[in-house]
Coordinates of C-alpha atoms in Angstrom, one line a residue:
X153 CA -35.4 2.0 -7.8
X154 CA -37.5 4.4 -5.9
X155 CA -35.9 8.2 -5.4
X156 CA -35.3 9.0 -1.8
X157 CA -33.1 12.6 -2.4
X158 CA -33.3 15.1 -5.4
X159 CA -30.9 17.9 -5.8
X160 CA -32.1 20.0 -8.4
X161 CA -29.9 23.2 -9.6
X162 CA -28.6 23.5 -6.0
X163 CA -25.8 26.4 -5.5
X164 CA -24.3 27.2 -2.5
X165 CA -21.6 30.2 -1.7
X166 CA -20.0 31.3 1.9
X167 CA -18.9 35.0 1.4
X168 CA -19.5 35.4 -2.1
X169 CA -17.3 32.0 -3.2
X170 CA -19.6 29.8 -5.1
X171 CA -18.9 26.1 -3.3
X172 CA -21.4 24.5 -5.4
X173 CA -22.6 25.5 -8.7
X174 CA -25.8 24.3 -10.2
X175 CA -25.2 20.8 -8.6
X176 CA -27.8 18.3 -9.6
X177 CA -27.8 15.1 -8.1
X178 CA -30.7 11.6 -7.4
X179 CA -30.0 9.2 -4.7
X180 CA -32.1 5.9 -4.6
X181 CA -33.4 3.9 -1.9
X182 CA -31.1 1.2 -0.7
X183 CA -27.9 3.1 -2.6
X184 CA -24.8 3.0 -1.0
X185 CA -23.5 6.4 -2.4
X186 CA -20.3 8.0 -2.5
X187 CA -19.4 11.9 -3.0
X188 CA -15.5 11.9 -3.8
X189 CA -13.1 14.5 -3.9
X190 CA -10.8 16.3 -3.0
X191 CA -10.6 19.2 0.1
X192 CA -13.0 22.4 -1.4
X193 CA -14.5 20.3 -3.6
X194 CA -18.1 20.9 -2.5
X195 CA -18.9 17.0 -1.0
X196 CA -19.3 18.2 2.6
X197 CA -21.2 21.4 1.9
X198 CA -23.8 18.7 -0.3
X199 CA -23.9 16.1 2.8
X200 CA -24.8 19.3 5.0
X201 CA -27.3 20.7 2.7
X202 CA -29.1 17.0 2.4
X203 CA -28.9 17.0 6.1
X204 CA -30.4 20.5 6.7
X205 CA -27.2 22.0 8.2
X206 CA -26.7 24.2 5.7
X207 CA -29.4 25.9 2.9
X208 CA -29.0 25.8 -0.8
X209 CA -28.4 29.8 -1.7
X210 CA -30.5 28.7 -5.0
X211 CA -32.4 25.3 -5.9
X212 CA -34.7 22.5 -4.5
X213 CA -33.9 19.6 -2.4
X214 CA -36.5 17.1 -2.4
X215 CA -36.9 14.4 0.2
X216 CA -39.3 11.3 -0.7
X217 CA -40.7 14.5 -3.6
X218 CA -41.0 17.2 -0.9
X219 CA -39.0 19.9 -0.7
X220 CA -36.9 20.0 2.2
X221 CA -35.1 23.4 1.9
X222 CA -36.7 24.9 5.1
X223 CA -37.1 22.0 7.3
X224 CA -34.8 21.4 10.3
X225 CA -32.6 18.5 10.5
X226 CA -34.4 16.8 13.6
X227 CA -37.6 16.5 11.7
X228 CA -35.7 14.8 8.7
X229 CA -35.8 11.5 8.8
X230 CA -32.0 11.7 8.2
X231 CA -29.1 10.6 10.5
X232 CA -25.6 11.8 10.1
X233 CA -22.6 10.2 11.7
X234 CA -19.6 12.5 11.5
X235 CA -15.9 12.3 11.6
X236 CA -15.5 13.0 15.0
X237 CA -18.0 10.7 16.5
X238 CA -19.3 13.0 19.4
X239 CA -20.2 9.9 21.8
X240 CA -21.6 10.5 25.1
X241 CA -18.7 9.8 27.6
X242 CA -20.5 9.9 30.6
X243 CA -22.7 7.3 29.2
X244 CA -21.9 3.6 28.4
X245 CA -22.0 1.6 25.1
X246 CA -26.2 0.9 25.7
X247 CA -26.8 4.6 26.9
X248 CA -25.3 5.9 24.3
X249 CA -27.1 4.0 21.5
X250 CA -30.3 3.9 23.5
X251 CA -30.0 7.9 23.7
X252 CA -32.7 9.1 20.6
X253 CA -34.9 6.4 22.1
X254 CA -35.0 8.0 25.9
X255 CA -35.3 11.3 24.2
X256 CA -38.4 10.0 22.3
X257 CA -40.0 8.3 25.5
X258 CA -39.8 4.6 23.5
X259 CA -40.8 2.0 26.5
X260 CA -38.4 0.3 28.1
X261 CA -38.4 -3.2 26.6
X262 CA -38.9 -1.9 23.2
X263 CA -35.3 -0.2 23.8
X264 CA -33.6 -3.3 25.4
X265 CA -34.6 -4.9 22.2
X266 CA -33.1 -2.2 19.7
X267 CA -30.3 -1.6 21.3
X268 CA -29.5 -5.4 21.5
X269 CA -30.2 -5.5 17.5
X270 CA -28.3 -2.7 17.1
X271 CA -25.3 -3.5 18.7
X272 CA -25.0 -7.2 17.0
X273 CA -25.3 -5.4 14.2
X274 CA -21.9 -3.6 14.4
X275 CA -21.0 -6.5 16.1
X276 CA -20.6 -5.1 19.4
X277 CA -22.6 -7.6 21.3
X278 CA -21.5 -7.8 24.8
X279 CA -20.6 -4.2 25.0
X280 CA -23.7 -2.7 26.6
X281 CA -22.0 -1.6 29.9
X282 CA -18.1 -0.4 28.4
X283 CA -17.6 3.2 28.9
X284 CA -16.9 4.5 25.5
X285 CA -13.9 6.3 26.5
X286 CA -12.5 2.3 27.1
X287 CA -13.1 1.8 23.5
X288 CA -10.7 1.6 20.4
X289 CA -11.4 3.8 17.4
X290 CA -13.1 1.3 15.2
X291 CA -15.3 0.4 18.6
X292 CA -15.9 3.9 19.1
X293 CA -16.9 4.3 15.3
X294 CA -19.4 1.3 15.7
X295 CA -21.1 3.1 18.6
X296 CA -21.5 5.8 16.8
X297 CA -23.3 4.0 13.5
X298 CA -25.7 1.9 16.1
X299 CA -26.6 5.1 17.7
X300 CA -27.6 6.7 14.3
X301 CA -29.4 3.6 12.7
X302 CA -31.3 3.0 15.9
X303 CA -34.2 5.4 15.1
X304 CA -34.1 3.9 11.6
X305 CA -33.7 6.9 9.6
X306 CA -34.6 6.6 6.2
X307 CA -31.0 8.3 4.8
X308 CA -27.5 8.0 7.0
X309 CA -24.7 11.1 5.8
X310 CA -21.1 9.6 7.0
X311 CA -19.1 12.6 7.4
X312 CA -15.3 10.9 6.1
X313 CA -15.9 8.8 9.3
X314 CA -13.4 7.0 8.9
X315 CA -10.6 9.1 8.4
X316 CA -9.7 8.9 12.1
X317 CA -8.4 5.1 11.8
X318 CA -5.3 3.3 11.2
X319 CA -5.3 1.5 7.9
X320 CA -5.8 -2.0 8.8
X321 CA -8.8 -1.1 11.1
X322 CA -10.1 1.2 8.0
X323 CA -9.9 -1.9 5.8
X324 CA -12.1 -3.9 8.3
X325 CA -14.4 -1.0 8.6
X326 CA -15.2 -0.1 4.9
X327 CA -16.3 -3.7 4.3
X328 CA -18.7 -3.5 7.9
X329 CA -20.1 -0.6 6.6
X330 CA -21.2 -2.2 3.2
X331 CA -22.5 -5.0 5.0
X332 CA -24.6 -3.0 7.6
X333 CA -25.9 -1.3 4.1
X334 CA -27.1 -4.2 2.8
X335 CA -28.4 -5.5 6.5
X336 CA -30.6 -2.7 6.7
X337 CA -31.6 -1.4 3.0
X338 CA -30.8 2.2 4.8
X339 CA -29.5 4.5 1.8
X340 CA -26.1 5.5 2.5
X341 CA -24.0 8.8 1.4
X342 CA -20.8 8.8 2.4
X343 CA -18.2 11.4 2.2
X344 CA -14.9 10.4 1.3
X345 CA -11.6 11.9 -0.2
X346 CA -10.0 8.6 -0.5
X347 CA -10.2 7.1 -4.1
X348 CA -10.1 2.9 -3.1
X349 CA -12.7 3.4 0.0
X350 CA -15.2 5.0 -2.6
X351 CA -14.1 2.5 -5.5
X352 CA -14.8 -0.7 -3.1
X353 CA -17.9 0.1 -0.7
X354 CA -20.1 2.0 -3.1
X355 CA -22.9 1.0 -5.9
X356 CA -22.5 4.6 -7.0
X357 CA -19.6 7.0 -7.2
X358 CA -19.9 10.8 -7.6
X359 CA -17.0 12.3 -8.5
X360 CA -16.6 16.5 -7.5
X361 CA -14.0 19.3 -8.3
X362 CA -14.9 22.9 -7.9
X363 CA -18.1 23.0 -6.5
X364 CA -19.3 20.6 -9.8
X365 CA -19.9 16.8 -10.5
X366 CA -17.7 15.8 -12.8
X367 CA -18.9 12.3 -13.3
X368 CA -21.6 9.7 -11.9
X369 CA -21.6 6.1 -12.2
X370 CA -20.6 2.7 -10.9
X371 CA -16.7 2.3 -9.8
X372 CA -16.2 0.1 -12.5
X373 CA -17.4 2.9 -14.7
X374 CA -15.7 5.4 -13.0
X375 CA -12.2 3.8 -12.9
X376 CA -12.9 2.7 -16.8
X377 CA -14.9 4.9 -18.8
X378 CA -13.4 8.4 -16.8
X379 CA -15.2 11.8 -18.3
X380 CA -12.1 13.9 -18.3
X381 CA -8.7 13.9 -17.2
X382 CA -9.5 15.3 -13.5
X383 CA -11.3 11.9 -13.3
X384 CA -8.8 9.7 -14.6
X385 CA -6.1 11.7 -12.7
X386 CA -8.1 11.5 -9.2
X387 CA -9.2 7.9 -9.5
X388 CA -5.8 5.3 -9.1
X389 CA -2.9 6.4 -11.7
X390 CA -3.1 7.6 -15.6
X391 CA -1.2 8.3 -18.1
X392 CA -2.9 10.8 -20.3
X393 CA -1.5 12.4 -22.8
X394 CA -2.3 14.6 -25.7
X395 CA -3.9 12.4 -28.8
X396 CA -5.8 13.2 -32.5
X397 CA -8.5 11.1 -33.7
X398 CA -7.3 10.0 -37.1
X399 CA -10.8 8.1 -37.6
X400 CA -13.4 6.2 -35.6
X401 CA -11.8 3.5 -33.9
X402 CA -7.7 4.9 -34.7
X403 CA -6.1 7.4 -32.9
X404 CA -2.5 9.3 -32.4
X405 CA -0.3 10.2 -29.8
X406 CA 3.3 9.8 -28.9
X407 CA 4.0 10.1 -32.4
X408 CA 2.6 7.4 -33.4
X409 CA -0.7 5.5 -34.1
X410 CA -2.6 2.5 -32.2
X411 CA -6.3 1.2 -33.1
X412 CA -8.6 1.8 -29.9
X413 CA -12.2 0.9 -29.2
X414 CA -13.8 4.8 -29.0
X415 CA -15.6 6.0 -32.3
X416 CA -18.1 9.0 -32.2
X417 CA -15.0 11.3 -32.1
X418 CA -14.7 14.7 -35.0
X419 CA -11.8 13.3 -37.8
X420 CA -8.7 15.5 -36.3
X421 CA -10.4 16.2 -33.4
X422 CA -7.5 17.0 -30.4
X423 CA -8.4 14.6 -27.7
X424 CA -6.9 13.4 -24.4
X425 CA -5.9 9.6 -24.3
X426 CA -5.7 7.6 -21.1
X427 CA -3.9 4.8 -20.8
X428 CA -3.6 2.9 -17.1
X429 CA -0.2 1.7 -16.1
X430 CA -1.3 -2.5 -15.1
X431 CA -2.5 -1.9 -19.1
X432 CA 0.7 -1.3 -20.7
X433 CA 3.0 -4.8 -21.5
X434 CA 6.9 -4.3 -21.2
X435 CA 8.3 -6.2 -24.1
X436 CA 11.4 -6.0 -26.2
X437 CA 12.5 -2.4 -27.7
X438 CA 12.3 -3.7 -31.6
X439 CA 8.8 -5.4 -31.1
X440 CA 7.4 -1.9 -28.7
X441 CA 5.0 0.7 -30.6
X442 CA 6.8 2.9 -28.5
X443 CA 10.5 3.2 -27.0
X444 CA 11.3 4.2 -24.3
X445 CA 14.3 4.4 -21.2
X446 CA 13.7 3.2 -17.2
X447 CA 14.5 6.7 -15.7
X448 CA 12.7 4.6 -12.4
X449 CA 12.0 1.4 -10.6
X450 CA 10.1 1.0 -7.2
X451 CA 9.2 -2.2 -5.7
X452 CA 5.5 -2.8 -4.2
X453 CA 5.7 -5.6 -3.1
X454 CA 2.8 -7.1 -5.5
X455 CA 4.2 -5.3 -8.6
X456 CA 6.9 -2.8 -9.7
X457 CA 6.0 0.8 -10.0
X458 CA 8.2 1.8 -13.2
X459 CA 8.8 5.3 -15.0
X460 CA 9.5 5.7 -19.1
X461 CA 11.0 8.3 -20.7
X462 CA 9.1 8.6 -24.1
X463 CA 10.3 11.7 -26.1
X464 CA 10.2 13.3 -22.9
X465 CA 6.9 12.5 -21.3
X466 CA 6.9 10.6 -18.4
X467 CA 5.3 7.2 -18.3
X468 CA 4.3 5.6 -15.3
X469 CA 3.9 1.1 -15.8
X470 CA 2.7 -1.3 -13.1
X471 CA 4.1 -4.9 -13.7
X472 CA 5.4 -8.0 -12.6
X473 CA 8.4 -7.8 -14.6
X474 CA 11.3 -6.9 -13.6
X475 CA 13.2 -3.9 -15.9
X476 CA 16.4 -2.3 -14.6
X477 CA 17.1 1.8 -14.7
X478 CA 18.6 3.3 -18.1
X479 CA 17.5 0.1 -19.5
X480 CA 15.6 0.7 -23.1
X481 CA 12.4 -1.6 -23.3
X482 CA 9.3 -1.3 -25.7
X483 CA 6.1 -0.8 -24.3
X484 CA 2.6 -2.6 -26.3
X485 CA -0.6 -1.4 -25.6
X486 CA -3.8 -3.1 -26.4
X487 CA -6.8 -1.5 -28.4
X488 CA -9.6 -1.9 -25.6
X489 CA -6.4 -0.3 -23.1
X490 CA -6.6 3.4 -24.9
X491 CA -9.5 5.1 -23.4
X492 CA -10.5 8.5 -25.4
X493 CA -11.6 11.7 -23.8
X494 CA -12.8 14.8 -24.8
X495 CA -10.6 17.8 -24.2
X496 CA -11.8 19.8 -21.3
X497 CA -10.6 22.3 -19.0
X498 CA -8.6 20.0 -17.0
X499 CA -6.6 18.6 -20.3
X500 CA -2.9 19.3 -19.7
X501 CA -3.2 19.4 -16.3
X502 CA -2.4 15.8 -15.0
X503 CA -0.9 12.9 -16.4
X504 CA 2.9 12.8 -17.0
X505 CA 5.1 11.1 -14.3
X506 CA 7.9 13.6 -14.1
X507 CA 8.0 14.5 -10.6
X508 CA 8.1 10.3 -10.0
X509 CA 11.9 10.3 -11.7
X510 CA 12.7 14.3 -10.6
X511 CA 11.5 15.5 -7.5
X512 CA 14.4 14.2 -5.7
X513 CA 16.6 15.9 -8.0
X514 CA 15.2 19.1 -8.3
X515 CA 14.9 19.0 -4.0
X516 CA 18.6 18.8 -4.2
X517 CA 19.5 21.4 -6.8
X518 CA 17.0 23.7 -4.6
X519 CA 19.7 22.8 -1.4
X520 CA 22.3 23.2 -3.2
X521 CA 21.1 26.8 -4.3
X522 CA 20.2 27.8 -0.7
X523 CA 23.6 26.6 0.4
X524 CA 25.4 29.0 -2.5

């Protein structure tokens, strides 16, 4: 696929605070993108700088292999649609959409005929003359997407857009979205704190922390294969706990030792080891590689949310099987189910499910202190 975007060695600071720090990044033509994170991360400053609100303090951005770092946003072919959607309301559903085509003088029929296009394409056909103040939020939302494809940009920046919406309508939204994507071969980047909107619209995923990308690559990749423990933490729910490599392909934690599929690893070498919860089977104590005690059980309605005492770390376990609390299970755990990380800066940060079994406890004790 042909580059559309280069970032190359971009840094950014607002009153001497770095925001983003020797960020390199390539977007492709016809990508649906995702920057993920969480709040001070960096993702909005990037989506700015790509959309010429902002300039890099250091660093290129190329557009198409121009640099860009000087040019205005109106003369990049780049439409952004932001969180608040900063419609038009004195002007109807067809004003507002036709609006960048009146500015540009376009003929008359030729704008009956995109805005037409453009509005079955959010499937708001039937629409033209609604006041958008009339509108619902996902409406309101479409508008706003028609009005920036219109002028068929060659890059459209979603600003969290849909962080406004109820869930249900957010559902129904993220999966437009990919389809308008695919409809129109416009390269999307989206900017998005939420982990399953990222994981289920986007080909790629670009995971931030601290003004850095911390990892690039598919969801699948992402949610399987994560770099560090910030990655595993952030995307859906890990346990990760401390681990040695014993030998390619054997590992230890937990005091004890399981076979796993990672080799390339230093004999010794400390490592962090991730395990998802829908990968560990509940089975009976004497047949478990480890023990462990129910200090939890929450019902999901698909699956039970459960918590495990092992030695003292927290597990958390997603199943279908029902355990009771205090009861003492054994927990198995496949081979290709231990993923192996390096350590980095964020090991021992995340991964134990304490605060699942405590919290409520230790918000008690904390009354009960204030009340003495």
């Amino acid at each position: 696929m042909k580059k559309i975007i280069e970032l190359k060695n971009v840094t950014k600071s607002f009153d001497g605070e770095v925001v983003l720090d020797d960020i390199c990044l390539d977007i492709y033509d016809n990508e649906f993108l995702t920057l993920l994170g969480p709040s001070g991360c960096g993702k909005t400053t990037t989506l700015r700088l790509i959309g010429g609100f902002e300039t890099a303090g250091k660093g290129d951005i190329l557009f198409m292999g121009e640099r860009i770092n000087d040019v205005p946003p109106h003369k990049r072919n780049v439409n952004t649609v932001f969180q608040r959607y900063a419609l038009f309301p004195h002007l109807n559903v067809f004003e507002n959409v036709a609006f960048a085509l009146r500015e540009r003088r376009v003929p008359k029929a030729e704008i009956e005929e995109k805005v037409r296009e453009m509005l079955a394409l959010v499937a708001l056909t039937g629409f033209e003359k609604r006041s958008v103040t009339s509108l619902s939020g996902g409406q309101q939302q479409r508008v706003a997407i028609a009005r920036a494809l219109i002028s068929r940009p060659k890059v459209l920046l979603l600003d969290e857009p849909l962080a406004a919406l109820d869930l249900k309508l957010r559902k129904d939204m993220q999966q437009e979205l990919k389809k308008i994507q695919k409809a129109t071969g416009i390269t999307f980047v989206y900017v998005t704190h939420d982990q399953e909107e990222a994981l289920s619209m986007s080909d790629t995923v670009v995971v931030m922390s601290e003004g850095r990308i911390q990892q690039i690559g598919t969801p699948i990749d992402i949610y399987n294969e994560p770099t560090n423990a910030f990655v595993a933490d952030f995307i859906g729910e890990s346990n990760i706990l401390d681990g040695v490599m014993l030998r390619d392909r054997r590992v230890s934690f937990s005091g004890q030792s399981f076979d796993c599929v990672d080799a390339g690893f230093g004999e010794k070498e400390p490592v962090d080891v991730v395990v998802r919860p829908e990968d560990v089977d509940i089975v009976p104590e004497d047949k478990g590689q480890l023990k462990g005690v129910v200090t939890s059980v929450t019902f999901l309605g698909v699956h039970y949310e459960i918590i495990v005492d092992i030695g003292g770390f927290k597990w958390m376990i997603q199943t279908t099987d029902f355990v009771d609390v205090d009861e003492h299970i054994g927990l198995y755990i496949e081979p290709d189910a231990i993923h192996i990380m390096k350590k980095s800066q964020y090991s021992g940060m995340y991964g134990d499910y304490s605060s699942f079994s405590n919290e409520l406890d230790e918000l008690s004790n904390a009354e009960s202190e204030a009340e003495e």
